[in-house]
Coordinates of C-alpha atoms in Angstrom, one line a residue:
Chain F
M19 CA 0.0 0.0 0.0
T20 CA 1.3 3.4 -0.9
V21 CA 0.2 6.7 0.7
Y22 CA 0.9 9.9 -1.1
E23 CA 1.0 13.0 1.1
T24 CA 0.6 16.5 -0.3
D25 CA 0.4 19.9 1.4
V26 CA -2.6 22.0 0.3
P27 CA -1.7 25.6 1.0
G28 CA -4.2 27.3 3.2
V29 CA -6.2 24.1 3.7
G30 CA -4.1 21.4 5.3
K31 CA -2.8 18.0 4.1
K32 CA -4.1 15.6 1.5
F33 CA -3.4 11.9 1.7
E34 CA -4.0 9.5 -1.2
V35 CA -4.2 5.8 -0.2
E36 CA -3.9 3.1 -2.8
I37 CA -6.6 0.5 -2.2
G38 CA -6.0 -1.8 -5.0
G39 CA -5.2 -1.1 -8.7
D40 CA -5.9 2.5 -9.6
E41 CA -8.6 2.8 -6.9
R42 CA -7.8 5.4 -4.2
L43 CA -9.2 6.7 -1.0
V44 CA -8.4 10.4 -0.7
V45 CA -8.4 12.1 2.7
L46 CA -8.3 15.8 3.0
L47 CA -7.2 16.9 6.5
H48 CA -8.1 20.5 7.2
H49 CA -6.2 22.6 9.6
D50 CA -9.3 23.0 11.7
G51 CA -9.5 19.3 12.2
K52 CA -12.3 18.7 9.6
R53 CA -11.7 15.6 7.4
E54 CA -13.2 15.1 4.0
V55 CA -13.0 11.6 2.5
F56 CA -13.2 11.0 -1.2
H57 CA -13.3 7.8 -3.2
R58 CA -11.9 7.4 -6.7
P59 CA -12.5 4.1 -8.5
D60 CA -9.8 4.7 -11.0
S61 CA -7.7 7.5 -12.5
D62 CA -10.2 8.2 -15.3
T63 CA -13.1 8.7 -13.1
D64 CA -13.8 11.7 -11.0
A65 CA -13.5 11.3 -7.2
E66 CA -16.7 11.3 -5.3
R67 CA -17.0 12.9 -1.8
L68 CA -18.0 10.2 0.6
F69 CA -18.4 12.0 3.9
T70 CA -17.1 14.8 6.1
L71 CA -16.2 14.4 9.8
D72 CA -15.1 16.7 12.5
G73 CA -11.9 16.0 14.3
R74 CA -13.4 14.1 17.3
L75 CA -15.6 11.9 15.2
A76 CA -12.9 11.2 12.8
R77 CA -10.6 10.0 15.6
E78 CA -13.3 7.6 16.9
V79 CA -14.1 6.3 13.4
G80 CA -10.4 5.9 12.8
A81 CA -10.0 3.9 15.9
I82 CA -12.9 1.7 15.0
L83 CA -11.4 1.1 11.6
Q84 CA -8.1 0.3 13.3
G85 CA -9.8 -2.2 15.5
A86 CA -8.6 -0.5 18.7
Y87 CA -11.9 1.0 19.7
F88 CA -14.6 -1.5 20.5
Q89 CA -17.0 -0.8 23.2
P90 CA -19.8 -3.4 22.9
V91 CA -23.2 -2.6 24.3
E92 CA -23.0 -4.2 27.7
T93 CA -26.0 -6.6 27.7
D94 CA -25.5 -7.3 31.5
N95 CA -26.2 -3.7 32.2
V96 CA -29.1 -2.9 29.9
G97 CA -31.5 -1.0 32.0
V98 CA -34.4 1.4 31.4
P99 CA -34.4 4.1 34.1
L100 CA -37.7 5.0 35.8
G101 CA -36.9 7.6 38.3
G102 CA -34.9 5.8 41.0
A103 CA -35.9 2.4 39.7
I104 CA -34.8 0.6 36.6
I105 CA -36.1 -2.2 34.5
E106 CA -33.8 -5.2 33.9
W107 CA -34.0 -8.4 32.0
L108 CA -32.7 -11.4 34.0
D109 CA -31.9 -14.6 32.2
V110 CA -32.9 -17.8 34.1
G111 CA -30.3 -20.4 33.3
E112 CA -30.6 -24.2 33.6
G113 CA -28.7 -24.2 36.9
S114 CA -30.6 -21.3 38.5
P115 CA -31.9 -22.0 42.0
V116 CA -35.3 -20.4 41.1
V117 CA -36.1 -23.0 38.3
D118 CA -39.3 -24.9 38.9
K119 CA -40.2 -22.7 41.8
T120 CA -43.2 -20.3 41.8
L121 CA -42.5 -16.6 41.9
A122 CA -43.7 -16.6 45.6
E123 CA -41.4 -19.5 46.5
S124 CA -38.4 -18.1 44.6
G125 CA -38.3 -15.1 47.0
V126 CA -37.3 -12.8 44.2
R127 CA -39.7 -10.2 45.5
T128 CA -39.5 -10.9 49.3
E129 CA -35.7 -11.3 49.5
T130 CA -34.5 -8.7 47.0
G131 CA -37.3 -6.1 46.7
V132 CA -37.7 -6.1 42.9
S133 CA -41.1 -6.7 41.3
V134 CA -41.4 -9.1 38.5
I135 CA -43.5 -7.2 36.0
A136 CA -43.4 -9.7 33.2
I137 CA -41.9 -13.0 32.2
Q138 CA -40.7 -13.5 28.7
R139 CA -41.0 -17.2 27.7
G140 CA -39.9 -17.9 24.2
A141 CA -42.1 -15.9 21.8
E142 CA -44.7 -15.2 24.4
T143 CA -44.8 -12.8 27.3
V144 CA -46.6 -13.3 30.6
P145 CA -47.6 -9.8 31.7
N146 CA -48.0 -9.1 35.4
P147 CA -47.5 -12.7 36.5
D148 CA -49.3 -14.2 39.5
P149 CA -47.2 -15.2 42.5
T150 CA -48.2 -18.8 41.7
E151 CA -46.6 -18.7 38.2
T152 CA -43.8 -21.3 38.0
I153 CA -40.4 -20.2 36.7
A154 CA -38.9 -22.3 34.0
A155 CA -35.3 -22.6 32.7
G156 CA -34.8 -20.2 29.8
D157 CA -37.3 -17.6 31.1
I158 CA -36.4 -14.0 31.1
L159 CA -37.7 -12.1 34.2
V160 CA -38.5 -8.5 33.6
T161 CA -37.9 -6.8 36.9
L162 CA -38.5 -3.4 38.3
G163 CA -36.4 -2.1 41.2
T164 CA -33.6 0.1 42.4
R165 CA -30.1 -0.5 41.3
E166 CA -29.2 -2.3 44.6
E167 CA -32.4 -4.4 44.4
Q168 CA -31.6 -5.4 40.8
S169 CA -28.1 -6.3 41.8
A170 CA -29.4 -8.6 44.6
A171 CA -32.0 -10.1 42.2
G172 CA -29.3 -10.7 39.7
S173 CA -27.2 -12.7 42.1
L174 CA -30.2 -14.6 43.4
V175 CA -31.3 -15.7 39.9
S176 CA -27.9 -16.4 38.5
D177 CA -26.8 -20.0 38.0
D178 CA -24.3 -20.2 40.8
G179 CA -26.6 -18.3 43.2
Chain I
M25 CA -13.5 59.1 18.0
A26 CA -17.2 58.3 17.7
E27 CA -17.0 59.1 14.0
L28 CA -14.1 56.8 13.4
L29 CA -15.7 54.0 15.3
L30 CA -18.9 54.4 13.4
E31 CA -17.1 54.4 10.1
L32 CA -15.2 51.3 10.9
G33 CA -18.4 49.7 12.0
V34 CA -20.1 50.6 8.7
A35 CA -17.1 49.2 6.8
V36 CA -16.9 45.8 8.6
A37 CA -20.7 45.4 8.6
A38 CA -20.7 46.1 4.8
I39 CA -17.9 43.5 4.4
A40 CA -19.9 41.0 6.4
L41 CA -23.0 41.6 4.3
A42 CA -21.1 41.4 1.1
G43 CA -19.6 38.1 2.1
A44 CA -22.9 36.7 3.1
L45 CA -24.4 37.7 -0.3
A46 CA -21.5 36.2 -2.2
G47 CA -21.9 32.9 -0.3
R48 CA -25.6 32.9 -1.1
I49 CA -25.0 33.1 -4.9
G50 CA -21.9 30.9 -4.7
L51 CA -19.3 33.4 -5.7
S52 CA -15.9 34.1 -4.2
V53 CA -15.9 36.6 -1.4
I54 CA -13.0 38.6 -2.8
P55 CA -14.9 40.4 -5.6
A56 CA -17.8 40.9 -3.1
Y57 CA -15.5 42.8 -0.7
I58 CA -14.1 45.0 -3.5
V59 CA -17.6 45.8 -4.7
A60 CA -18.7 46.7 -1.1
G61 CA -15.7 49.1 -1.0
L62 CA -16.6 50.6 -4.4
L63 CA -20.2 51.2 -3.3
L64 CA -19.3 52.9 0.0
G65 CA -16.3 54.7 -1.4
P66 CA -16.0 58.4 -2.1
S67 CA -16.8 58.0 -5.8
Q68 CA -20.4 57.1 -4.8
P69 CA -21.4 55.1 -7.9
L70 CA -25.0 54.8 -6.8
A71 CA -25.5 58.5 -6.3
P72 CA -26.7 59.2 -9.9
V73 CA -29.6 56.7 -9.4
G74 CA -30.6 58.4 -6.1
V75 CA -29.0 56.0 -3.6
T76 CA -26.6 57.6 -1.2
L77 CA -24.9 55.1 1.0
P78 CA -22.8 56.2 4.1
V79 CA -19.4 57.1 2.7
V80 CA -16.4 55.5 4.3
A81 CA -13.3 57.6 4.0
Y82 CA -10.0 55.9 3.0
G83 CA -8.6 57.1 6.3
E84 CA -5.7 56.0 8.4
V85 CA -7.5 53.3 10.4
I86 CA -8.7 51.5 7.2
Q87 CA -5.3 51.9 5.6
L88 CA -3.5 50.4 8.6
L89 CA -5.9 47.5 8.8
A90 CA -5.5 46.9 5.0
E91 CA -1.8 47.0 5.4
L92 CA -2.0 44.4 8.1
G93 CA -4.1 42.4 5.6
I94 CA -1.2 42.4 3.1
V95 CA 1.3 41.5 5.8
F96 CA -0.8 38.6 7.1
L97 CA -1.7 37.3 3.7
L98 CA 2.0 37.0 2.9
F99 CA 2.9 35.7 6.4
F100 CA 0.5 32.8 5.9
L101 CA 1.8 32.2 2.4
G102 CA 5.2 31.7 4.0
L103 CA 3.8 29.7 6.9
E104 CA 2.1 27.3 4.5
F105 CA 4.9 27.2 2.1
S106 CA 6.1 23.7 1.8
V107 CA 9.8 23.4 1.0
D108 CA 9.5 19.6 1.3
Q109 CA 6.9 19.5 -1.4
L110 CA 8.9 21.8 -3.6
L111 CA 11.9 19.6 -3.3
R112 CA 10.1 16.4 -3.7
D113 CA 8.4 17.3 -7.0
R114 CA 10.9 19.9 -8.0
R115 CA 11.3 18.8 -11.6
K116 CA 7.6 18.8 -12.4
I117 CA 6.8 21.9 -10.4
T118 CA 9.7 23.8 -12.0
A119 CA 8.4 22.6 -15.5
V120 CA 4.8 23.7 -14.9
G121 CA 5.8 26.8 -13.1
L122 CA 8.1 27.9 -15.9
I123 CA 5.4 27.2 -18.6
D124 CA 2.9 29.1 -16.6
F125 CA 5.3 32.0 -16.1
A126 CA 6.5 32.1 -19.7
V127 CA 3.0 32.1 -21.2
N128 CA 1.1 34.4 -18.8
F129 CA 3.8 36.8 -17.8
G130 CA 4.7 36.9 -21.4
I131 CA 1.2 37.9 -22.4
G132 CA 1.2 40.6 -19.7
A133 CA 4.5 42.0 -20.9
A134 CA 3.3 42.0 -24.5
I135 CA 0.1 43.9 -23.5
G136 CA 2.1 46.5 -21.6
L137 CA 4.5 47.1 -24.5
A138 CA 1.6 47.1 -27.1
F139 CA -0.1 49.9 -25.1
G140 CA 3.1 51.9 -24.9
W141 CA 3.7 51.6 -21.2
T142 CA 7.1 52.1 -19.6
L143 CA 9.2 49.2 -18.5
L144 CA 8.4 49.5 -14.8
E145 CA 4.7 49.9 -15.5
T146 CA 4.8 46.9 -17.8
L147 CA 6.5 44.8 -15.1
F148 CA 3.7 45.6 -12.7
L149 CA 1.1 44.8 -15.3
A150 CA 2.7 41.5 -16.3
G151 CA 3.0 40.4 -12.6
L152 CA -0.6 41.4 -12.0
V153 CA -2.1 39.4 -14.8
Y154 CA 0.3 36.5 -14.3
I155 CA -0.5 35.3 -10.8
S156 CA -3.5 33.2 -9.9
S157 CA -5.4 33.5 -6.7
S158 CA -4.3 30.8 -4.3
A159 CA -7.3 31.5 -2.1
I160 CA -10.0 31.2 -4.8
V161 CA -8.3 28.4 -6.7
T162 CA -7.8 26.1 -3.6
K163 CA -11.4 26.9 -2.5
S164 CA -12.9 25.9 -5.8
L165 CA -10.7 22.7 -5.9
I166 CA -12.3 21.6 -2.6
E167 CA -15.8 22.6 -3.6
T168 CA -15.7 20.7 -6.9
G169 CA -13.9 17.7 -5.4
W170 CA -11.1 18.1 -7.9
I171 CA -8.8 18.1 -5.0
A172 CA -9.1 14.3 -4.9
N173 CA -8.3 14.0 -8.6
D174 CA -5.1 14.0 -10.6
E175 CA -5.5 17.5 -11.9
S176 CA -5.0 18.9 -8.4
A177 CA -1.2 18.1 -8.5
P178 CA -0.3 20.4 -11.4
I179 CA -2.6 23.1 -10.1
L180 CA -1.1 23.0 -6.6
G181 CA 2.3 22.7 -8.1
T182 CA 1.8 25.8 -10.2
L183 CA 0.5 27.7 -7.1
V184 CA 3.6 26.8 -5.1
F185 CA 5.8 28.0 -7.9
E186 CA 3.9 31.2 -8.3
D187 CA 3.9 31.9 -4.5
I188 CA 7.7 31.8 -4.3
L189 CA 8.1 33.7 -7.5
I190 CA 5.8 36.5 -6.4
A191 CA 7.7 36.9 -3.2
V192 CA 10.9 37.4 -5.1
Y193 CA 9.2 39.6 -7.6
L194 CA 7.6 41.8 -5.0
A195 CA 11.0 42.2 -3.3
L196 CA 12.6 43.3 -6.6
L197 CA 9.8 45.6 -7.7
A198 CA 9.6 47.3 -4.3
A199 CA 13.4 47.9 -4.4
V200 CA 13.3 49.2 -8.0
A201 CA 10.2 51.2 -7.5
N202 CA 11.5 53.1 -4.5
G203 CA 14.8 54.1 -6.1
G204 CA 14.7 56.8 -8.7
S205 CA 17.9 56.5 -10.7
L206 CA 19.5 53.2 -11.7
R207 CA 22.2 53.7 -9.0
E208 CA 19.6 54.4 -6.3
A209 CA 17.6 51.4 -7.5
G210 CA 20.8 49.3 -7.2
V211 CA 21.3 50.4 -3.6
S212 CA 17.6 49.6 -2.8
V213 CA 17.9 46.2 -4.3
G214 CA 21.1 45.7 -2.3
V215 CA 19.5 46.8 1.0
A216 CA 16.4 44.6 0.3
F217 CA 18.5 41.5 -0.4
L218 CA 20.7 42.1 2.6
F219 CA 17.6 42.5 4.8
L220 CA 15.9 39.5 3.3
G221 CA 19.1 37.4 3.4
G222 CA 19.5 38.2 7.1
L223 CA 15.8 37.4 7.7
S224 CA 16.1 34.1 5.8
A225 CA 19.2 33.1 7.8
V226 CA 17.4 33.9 11.0
A227 CA 14.3 32.0 9.7
W228 CA 16.4 29.0 8.7
Y229 CA 18.8 28.8 11.7
G230 CA 16.6 30.3 14.3
S231 CA 13.8 27.8 14.2
A232 CA 14.9 26.3 17.5
W233 CA 14.8 29.8 19.0
F234 CA 11.4 30.5 17.5
E235 CA 10.3 27.1 18.9
R236 CA 11.1 28.2 22.4
L237 CA 9.9 31.8 22.0
F238 CA 6.4 30.8 21.0
T239 CA 6.0 28.0 23.6
T240 CA 3.3 29.1 26.0
G241 CA 0.2 27.5 27.4
S242 CA -1.9 30.6 27.0
D243 CA -3.6 31.1 23.6
E244 CA -3.8 34.9 24.3
L245 CA -0.1 35.2 24.9
F246 CA 0.6 33.1 21.8
V247 CA -1.5 35.2 19.5
L248 CA 0.1 38.4 20.9
R249 CA 3.6 37.1 20.3
V250 CA 2.9 36.0 16.7
V251 CA 1.0 39.1 15.7
G252 CA 3.4 41.4 17.5
L253 CA 6.6 40.0 16.0
T254 CA 5.1 39.7 12.5
T255 CA 4.0 43.3 12.6
L256 CA 7.3 44.4 14.0
V257 CA 9.3 42.6 11.3
A258 CA 7.0 44.0 8.5
G259 CA 7.3 47.5 10.0
A260 CA 11.1 47.3 10.2
A261 CA 11.3 46.2 6.6
L262 CA 9.1 49.0 5.4
A263 CA 11.2 51.5 7.3
L264 CA 14.2 50.2 5.4
G265 CA 12.4 50.5 2.1
V266 CA 12.0 46.7 1.8
S267 CA 8.6 45.2 0.9
E268 CA 6.8 44.6 4.2
A269 CA 4.9 41.8 2.5
V270 CA 8.0 39.9 1.5
A271 CA 9.5 40.3 5.0
A272 CA 6.3 38.8 6.4
F273 CA 6.6 36.0 3.9
F274 CA 10.1 35.1 5.0
F275 CA 9.1 35.4 8.6
G276 CA 6.3 33.0 7.9
T277 CA 8.7 30.5 6.3
G278 CA 10.8 30.7 9.4
L279 CA 7.9 29.7 11.6
S280 CA 6.9 26.9 9.2
Q281 CA 9.9 25.0 10.5
T282 CA 8.5 24.9 14.0
S283 CA 5.8 22.8 15.7
H284 CA 3.6 25.9 16.1
V285 CA 2.2 25.9 12.6
E286 CA -1.1 24.4 13.3
R287 CA -1.7 26.5 16.4
I288 CA -0.9 29.7 14.4
E289 CA -3.3 28.6 11.7
R290 CA -6.0 27.9 14.2
L291 CA -5.6 31.0 16.3
V292 CA -4.2 33.7 14.0
S293 CA -6.1 33.0 10.7
P294 CA -9.2 34.7 12.0
A295 CA -7.1 37.9 12.4
R296 CA -5.7 37.4 8.9
D297 CA -9.3 36.9 7.5
L298 CA -10.4 40.2 9.1
F299 CA -7.4 42.2 8.0
A300 CA -7.5 40.7 4.5
A301 CA -11.2 41.5 4.1
V302 CA -10.5 45.1 5.1
F303 CA -7.7 45.1 2.5
F304 CA -10.0 44.0 -0.3
F305 CA -12.6 46.5 0.8
A306 CA -10.0 49.3 0.9
I307 CA -9.0 48.4 -2.6
G308 CA -12.5 49.1 -3.6
L309 CA -12.6 52.3 -1.5
S310 CA -9.5 53.7 -3.1
T311 CA -10.6 53.0 -6.7
D312 CA -11.6 56.0 -8.7
L313 CA -14.5 54.6 -10.8
T314 CA -14.3 57.3 -13.4
L315 CA -10.9 55.8 -14.4
L316 CA -12.5 52.4 -15.1
A317 CA -14.0 53.7 -18.4
G318 CA -10.6 54.8 -19.5
V319 CA -9.2 51.3 -19.1
A320 CA -12.1 49.4 -20.7
V321 CA -10.2 48.5 -23.9
L322 CA -7.1 47.4 -21.9
L323 CA -9.4 45.4 -19.6
V324 CA -11.1 43.5 -22.4
V325 CA -7.8 42.8 -24.1
A326 CA -6.3 41.5 -20.8
V327 CA -9.3 39.4 -19.8
V328 CA -9.5 37.6 -23.1
T329 CA -5.8 37.0 -23.7
T330 CA -4.9 36.1 -20.1
T331 CA -7.9 33.7 -19.8
A332 CA -6.7 32.0 -23.0
G333 CA -3.1 32.1 -21.6
K334 CA -4.0 30.2 -18.5
L335 CA -5.9 27.6 -20.6
V336 CA -2.9 27.1 -22.8
S337 CA -0.4 26.9 -20.0
G338 CA -2.8 24.7 -18.0
V339 CA -3.2 22.2 -20.8
L340 CA 0.6 22.1 -21.3
S341 CA 1.1 21.6 -17.6
G342 CA -1.4 18.8 -17.5
R343 CA 0.6 17.1 -20.2
V344 CA 3.7 17.4 -18.1
Y345 CA 1.9 15.4 -15.4
G346 CA 0.7 12.9 -18.0
L347 CA -3.0 13.8 -17.7
D348 CA -5.6 13.2 -20.3
R349 CA -7.1 16.0 -22.4
R350 CA -10.1 16.6 -20.1
R351 CA -8.1 16.8 -16.9
S352 CA -5.4 19.0 -18.6
L353 CA -8.1 21.5 -19.6
R354 CA -9.3 21.5 -16.1
V355 CA -5.8 22.5 -14.9
G356 CA -6.1 25.6 -17.1
L357 CA -9.7 26.4 -16.1
G358 CA -8.9 26.0 -12.4
L359 CA -6.0 28.5 -12.6
V360 CA -8.0 31.4 -14.2
P361 CA -9.1 33.2 -11.1
R362 CA -6.9 36.1 -10.1
G363 CA -7.2 37.8 -6.7
E364 CA -5.3 38.7 -3.6
F365 CA -1.7 38.8 -5.0
S366 CA -2.6 40.9 -8.0
L367 CA -4.1 43.3 -5.5
V368 CA -1.0 43.2 -3.2
L369 CA 1.1 44.1 -6.3
V370 CA -1.2 46.9 -7.2
A371 CA -1.1 48.2 -3.6
L372 CA 2.6 48.5 -4.0
A373 CA 2.2 50.2 -7.4
A374 CA -0.3 52.7 -5.9
G375 CA 2.3 53.4 -3.2
V376 CA 4.8 54.5 -5.8
G377 CA 2.1 56.6 -7.4
T378 CA 3.9 58.0 -10.4
G379 CA 2.5 57.8 -14.0
R380 CA 0.1 55.0 -14.7
L381 CA 1.1 53.2 -11.5
G382 CA -0.9 55.6 -9.3
S383 CA -4.0 56.0 -11.3
V384 CA -4.6 53.7 -14.3
L385 CA -3.1 50.5 -12.9
P386 CA -5.2 50.4 -9.7
A387 CA -8.5 51.0 -11.6
F388 CA -7.4 48.3 -14.1
A389 CA -6.5 45.9 -11.3
V390 CA -9.9 46.2 -9.6
G391 CA -11.8 45.7 -12.8
Y392 CA -9.5 42.8 -13.8
V393 CA -9.7 41.0 -10.5
L394 CA -13.5 41.4 -10.4
V395 CA -13.9 40.0 -13.8
M396 CA -11.3 37.2 -13.5
S397 CA -12.5 36.0 -10.1
V398 CA -16.1 35.7 -11.4
V399 CA -15.1 34.3 -14.8
G400 CA -12.8 31.8 -13.1
S401 CA -15.5 30.6 -10.8
L402 CA -18.0 30.2 -13.7
L403 CA -15.5 28.3 -15.9
V404 CA -14.8 25.9 -13.1
A405 CA -18.5 25.4 -12.5
R406 CA -19.1 24.7 -16.2
A407 CA -15.9 22.7 -16.7
D408 CA -17.7 19.5 -17.7
A409 CA -19.9 21.3 -20.2
I410 CA -16.8 23.0 -21.7
T411 CA -14.8 19.8 -22.0
D412 CA -17.8 18.0 -23.6
A413 CA -18.3 20.9 -26.0
I414 CA -14.6 20.8 -27.1
A415 CA -14.7 17.0 -27.4
A416 CA -17.9 17.3 -29.6
A417 CA -16.3 20.0 -31.7
R418 CA -13.4 17.7 -32.4
G419 CA -15.8 15.1 -33.5

């Protein structure tokens, strides 16, 4: 891969990156941090402006391209805030101590303080379940509670709880 | 004081308005600033149709700000001047630069001689029609996206060559124009080159010193040091009879060796933009419109021949870089706009003020830059239609 660097007076620097054959990616780096990116399929065709980024965005996108910046959405911490309380989705694994117990027996409410507002079971959802509803492996408990309560419920339901 | 402040307010507000209008119709701001100056200037072009605008006098404040505009235009030219690039592509840049110079400076010289101008007047005229506007050309390169194509290399190469040539040319002309007799002129040239030689030596060997001098955490102190020292150098040059613009250029190249370049560009370019806008405005202010009619023939001849000149030199330059016909023609079209440097040259001529230099040339320059900056923008916008038409005509 060859990169050609040119100074553009009054503007900044231009980088041309060979990306196979005559095809080039052209990056214009303005002094104010703005980046314009052009793509040129071959030397006979005119370049097409792909996008423009400001300095901060360009650095983040650059890091993603580089593979250095990857911040996955943390599924363990998905929560919908409701004032002081949040909603969480707790997976009930095969080895969870609450499997085959009713909601009342499981103590999810009495021991941790969260309310189970729904149970997702495969494609169907059991809204506002009765205390007599039996929890099965593979269920997802939708719980409402404070952060501490959610944390306690999480450790109660988890496999090694 | 109130009167001065009000006048400056009117001037800057008019510049702002002109710039906004130019942006709306997609034209370069430089002709718009000049027109704003013409309209508010003492010649009152709108008075016959019953419109009387507040008149801004070409007073000391405007003159000083305009002078700073010249200084900072050239300072940034030096700052952004890439010695590396010049050395890396020196053969091609020299080739296209010489083609451009021979064709376009040649046309200017021929026009001057044909109209019976003196040697000095012809030299000013030739320089004025020769040099393209870096500001307008680079801006249109980015807007059209040509910057990412192959034609940008010969265009930028030509600009680099023109930039250094105009610095040398300004130095020579300033020295020659200030001295009366040949001997006095010789002494002026000597002083100029001693001063500039010293300045280049300081610029070249003093970069470590500049590096330390401008190192400060405070943006405010940084701007003050850059603006203060640049103005001081320019003023000292002028006091010695050397072109202040050229001194600022060399000072800029000195700073281009340091790590401060980007910070200067970020913090000081707003000051340059303000001063330069006042400079273009002041050019309009100081133009006597009644003289424009007198230069109409010259203007038409110059516009037609020098537009053709840039097309010819551009096509040849494109060939040097191995471009196809369409891209080569674009090189020529892209380089048509003239602007800030033509006006810097004419500001120097007006300062000399003898013969045609003081009267005819400034009026001509304003008309010429107005037409060429607009024609240039239009040619670039219609480039594809033009190349298609030429291809069709060739069958």
